[in-house]
PDB file of C-alpha atoms and ligand atoms in Angstrom:
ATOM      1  CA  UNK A1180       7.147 -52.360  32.665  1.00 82.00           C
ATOM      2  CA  UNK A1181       5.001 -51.628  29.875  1.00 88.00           C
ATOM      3  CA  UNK A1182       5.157 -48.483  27.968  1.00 94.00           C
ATOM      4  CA  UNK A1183       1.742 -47.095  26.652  1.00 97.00           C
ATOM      5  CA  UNK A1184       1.549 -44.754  24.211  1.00 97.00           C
ATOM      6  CA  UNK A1185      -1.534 -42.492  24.118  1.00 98.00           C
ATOM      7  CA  UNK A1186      -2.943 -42.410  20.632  1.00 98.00           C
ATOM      8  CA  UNK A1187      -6.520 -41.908  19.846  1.00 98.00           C
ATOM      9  CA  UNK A1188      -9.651 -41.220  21.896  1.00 98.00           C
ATOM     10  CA  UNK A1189     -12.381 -43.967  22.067  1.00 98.00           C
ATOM     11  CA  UNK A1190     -15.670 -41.966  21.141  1.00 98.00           C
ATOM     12  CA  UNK A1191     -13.402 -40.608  18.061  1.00 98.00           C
ATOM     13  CA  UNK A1192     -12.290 -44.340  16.822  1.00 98.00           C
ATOM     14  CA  UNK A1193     -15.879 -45.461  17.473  1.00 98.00           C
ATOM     15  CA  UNK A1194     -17.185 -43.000  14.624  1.00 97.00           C
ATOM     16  CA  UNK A1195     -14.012 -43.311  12.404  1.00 96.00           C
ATOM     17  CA  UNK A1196     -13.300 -46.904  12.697  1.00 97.00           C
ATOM     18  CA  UNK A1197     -10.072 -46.594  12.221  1.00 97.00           C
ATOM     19  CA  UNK A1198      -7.238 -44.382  12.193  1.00 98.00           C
ATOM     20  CA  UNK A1199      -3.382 -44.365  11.348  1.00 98.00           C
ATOM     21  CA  UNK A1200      -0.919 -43.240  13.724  1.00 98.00           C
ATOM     22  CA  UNK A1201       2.874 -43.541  14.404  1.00 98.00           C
ATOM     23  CA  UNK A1202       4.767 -45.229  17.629  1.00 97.00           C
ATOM     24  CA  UNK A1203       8.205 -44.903  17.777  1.00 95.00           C
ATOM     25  CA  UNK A1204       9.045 -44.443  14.192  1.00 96.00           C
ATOM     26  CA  UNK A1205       6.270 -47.665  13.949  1.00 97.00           C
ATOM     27  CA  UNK A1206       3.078 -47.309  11.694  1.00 98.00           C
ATOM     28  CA  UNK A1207      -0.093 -48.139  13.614  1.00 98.00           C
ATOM     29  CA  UNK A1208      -3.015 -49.009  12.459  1.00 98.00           C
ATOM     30  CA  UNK A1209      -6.066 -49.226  14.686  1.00 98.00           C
ATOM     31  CA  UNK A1210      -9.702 -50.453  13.856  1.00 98.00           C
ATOM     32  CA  UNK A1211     -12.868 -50.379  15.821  1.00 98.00           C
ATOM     33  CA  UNK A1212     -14.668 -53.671  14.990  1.00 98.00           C
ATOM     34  CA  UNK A1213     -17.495 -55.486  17.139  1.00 96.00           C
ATOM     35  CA  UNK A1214     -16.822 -52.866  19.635  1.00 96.00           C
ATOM     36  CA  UNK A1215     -13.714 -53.854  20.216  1.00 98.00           C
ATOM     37  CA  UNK A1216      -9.923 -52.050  19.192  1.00 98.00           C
ATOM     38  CA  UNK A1217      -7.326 -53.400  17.454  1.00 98.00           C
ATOM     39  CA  UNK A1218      -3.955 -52.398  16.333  1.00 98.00           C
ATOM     40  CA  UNK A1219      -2.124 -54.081  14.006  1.00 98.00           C
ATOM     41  CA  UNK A1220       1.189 -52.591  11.844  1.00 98.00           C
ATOM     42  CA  UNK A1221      -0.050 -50.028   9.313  1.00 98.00           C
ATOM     43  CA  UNK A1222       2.251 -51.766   6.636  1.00 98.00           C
ATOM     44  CA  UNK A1223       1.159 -54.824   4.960  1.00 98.00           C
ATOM     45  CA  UNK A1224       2.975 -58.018   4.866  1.00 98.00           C
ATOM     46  CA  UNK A1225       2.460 -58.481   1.429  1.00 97.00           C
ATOM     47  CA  UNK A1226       3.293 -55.865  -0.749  1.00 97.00           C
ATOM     48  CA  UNK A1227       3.241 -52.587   2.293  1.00 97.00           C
ATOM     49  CA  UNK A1228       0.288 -51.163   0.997  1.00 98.00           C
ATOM     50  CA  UNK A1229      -1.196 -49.354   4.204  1.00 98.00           C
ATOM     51  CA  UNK A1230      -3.964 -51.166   5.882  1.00 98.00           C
ATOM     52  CA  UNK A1231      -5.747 -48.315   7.413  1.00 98.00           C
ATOM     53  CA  UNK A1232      -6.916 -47.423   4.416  1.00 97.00           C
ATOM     54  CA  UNK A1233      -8.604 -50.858   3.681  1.00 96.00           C
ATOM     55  CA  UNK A1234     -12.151 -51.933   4.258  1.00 97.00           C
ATOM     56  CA  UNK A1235     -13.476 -53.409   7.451  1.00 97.00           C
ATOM     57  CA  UNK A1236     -15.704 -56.462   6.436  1.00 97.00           C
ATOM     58  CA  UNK A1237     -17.582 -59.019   8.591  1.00 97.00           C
ATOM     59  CA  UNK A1238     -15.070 -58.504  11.495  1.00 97.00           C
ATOM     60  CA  UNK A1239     -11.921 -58.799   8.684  1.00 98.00           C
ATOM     61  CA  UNK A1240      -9.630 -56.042   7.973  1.00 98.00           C
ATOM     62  CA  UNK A1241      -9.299 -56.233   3.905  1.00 98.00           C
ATOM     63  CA  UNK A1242      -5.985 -54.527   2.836  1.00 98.00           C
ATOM     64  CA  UNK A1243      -6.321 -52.271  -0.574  1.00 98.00           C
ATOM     65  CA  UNK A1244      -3.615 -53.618  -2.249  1.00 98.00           C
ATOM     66  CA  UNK A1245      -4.886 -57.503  -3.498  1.00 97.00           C
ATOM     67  CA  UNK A1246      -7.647 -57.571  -0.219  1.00 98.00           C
ATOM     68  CA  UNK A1247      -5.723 -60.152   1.962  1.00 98.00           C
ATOM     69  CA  UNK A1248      -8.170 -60.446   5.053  1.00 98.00           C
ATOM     70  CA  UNK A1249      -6.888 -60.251   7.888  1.00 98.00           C
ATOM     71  CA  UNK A1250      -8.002 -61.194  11.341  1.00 98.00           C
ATOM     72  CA  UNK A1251      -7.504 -57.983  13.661  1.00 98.00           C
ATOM     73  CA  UNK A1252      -7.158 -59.958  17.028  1.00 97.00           C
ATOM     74  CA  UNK A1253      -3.738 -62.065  15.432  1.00 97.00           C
ATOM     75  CA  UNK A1254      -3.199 -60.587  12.289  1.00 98.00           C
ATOM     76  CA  UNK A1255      -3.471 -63.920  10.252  1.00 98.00           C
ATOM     77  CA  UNK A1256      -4.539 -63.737   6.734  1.00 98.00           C
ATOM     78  CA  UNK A1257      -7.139 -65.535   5.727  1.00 97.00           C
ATOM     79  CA  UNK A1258      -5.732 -68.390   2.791  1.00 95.00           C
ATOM     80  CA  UNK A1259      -2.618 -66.885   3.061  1.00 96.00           C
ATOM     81  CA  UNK A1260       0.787 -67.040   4.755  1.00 95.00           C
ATOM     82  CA  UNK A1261       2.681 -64.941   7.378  1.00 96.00           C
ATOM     83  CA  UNK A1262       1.337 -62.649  10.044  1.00 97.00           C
ATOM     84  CA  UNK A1263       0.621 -59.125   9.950  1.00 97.00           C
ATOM     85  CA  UNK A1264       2.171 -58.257  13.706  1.00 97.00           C
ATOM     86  CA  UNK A1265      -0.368 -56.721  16.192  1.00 97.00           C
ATOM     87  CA  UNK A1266      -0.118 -54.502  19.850  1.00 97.00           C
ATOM     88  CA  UNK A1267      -1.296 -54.590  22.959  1.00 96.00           C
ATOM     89  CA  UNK A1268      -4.183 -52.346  23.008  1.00 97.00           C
ATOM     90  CA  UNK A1269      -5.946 -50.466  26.378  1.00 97.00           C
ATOM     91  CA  UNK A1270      -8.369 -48.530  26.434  1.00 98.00           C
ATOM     92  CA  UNK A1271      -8.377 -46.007  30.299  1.00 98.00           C
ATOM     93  CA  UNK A1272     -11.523 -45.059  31.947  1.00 98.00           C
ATOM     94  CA  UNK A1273     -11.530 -41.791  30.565  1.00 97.00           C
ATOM     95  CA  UNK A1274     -11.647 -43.373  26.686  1.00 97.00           C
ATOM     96  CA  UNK A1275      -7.666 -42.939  26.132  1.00 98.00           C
ATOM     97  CA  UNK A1276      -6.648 -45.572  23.808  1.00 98.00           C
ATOM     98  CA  UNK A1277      -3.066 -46.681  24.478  1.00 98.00           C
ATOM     99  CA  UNK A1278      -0.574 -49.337  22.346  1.00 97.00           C
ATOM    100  CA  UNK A1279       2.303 -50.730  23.574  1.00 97.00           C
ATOM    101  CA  UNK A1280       5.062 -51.046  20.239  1.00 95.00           C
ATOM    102  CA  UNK A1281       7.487 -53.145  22.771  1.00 87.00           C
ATOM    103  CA  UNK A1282       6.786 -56.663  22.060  1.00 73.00           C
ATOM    104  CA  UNK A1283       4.242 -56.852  19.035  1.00 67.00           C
ATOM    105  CA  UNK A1284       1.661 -59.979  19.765  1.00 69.00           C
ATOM    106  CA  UNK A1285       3.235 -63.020  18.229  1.00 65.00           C
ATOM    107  CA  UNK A1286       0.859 -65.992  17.059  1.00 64.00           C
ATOM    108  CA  UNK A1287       1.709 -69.419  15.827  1.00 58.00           C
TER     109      UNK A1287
HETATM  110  S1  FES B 719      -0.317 -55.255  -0.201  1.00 51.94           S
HETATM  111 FE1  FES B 719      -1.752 -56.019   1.239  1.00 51.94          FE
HETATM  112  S2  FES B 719      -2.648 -57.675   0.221  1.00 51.94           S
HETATM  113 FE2  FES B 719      -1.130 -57.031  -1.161  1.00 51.94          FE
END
């Protein structure tokens, strides 16, 4: 069974975009883009600058270290290799946003 972790409210991430959080000892990083929310591993692949305090730009999460782009739904950089990993993300009724740090989202 999966375990959700609440971690931000919906109207909040809505005005913020994003926010940084921590689940189980894992840095979180979730976005609101194109009314939709991600959450992908605060720490970047490349050199672990922290994504959530990057730029959101046409749909792309740019990381502030050397602006890989990254695509929030798989965490593939764009021109690049590797994969930023990414969480199951739910949002309840109520506007609870939950992640899930069991399995992060693998992509091929
Ligand atoms: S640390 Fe993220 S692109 Fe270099």
């Amino acid at each position: 069974m999966t375990t959700w972790h609440a971690v931000a409210n919906l109207a909040d991430l809505k005005v913020r975009k994003r926010k940084a959080v921590t689940v189980e000892g894992i840095p979180v990083a979730l976005f609101f883009i194109n009314d939709t929310v991600y959450a992908l591993n605060d720490t970047c692949i490349h050199e672990a600058r922290s994504l959530s305090k990057g730029a959101i730009l046409f749909g792309k999460v740019i990381c502030p270290g050397h602006q890989w782009k990254f695509d929030p739904a798989t965490g593939e950089p764009e021109d690049q290799d590797g994969c930023q990993p990414t969480y199951p993300v739910q949002v309840t009724d109520d506007g609870e946003v939950q992640v899930s740090v069991e399995v992060p989202v693998v992509t091929s």
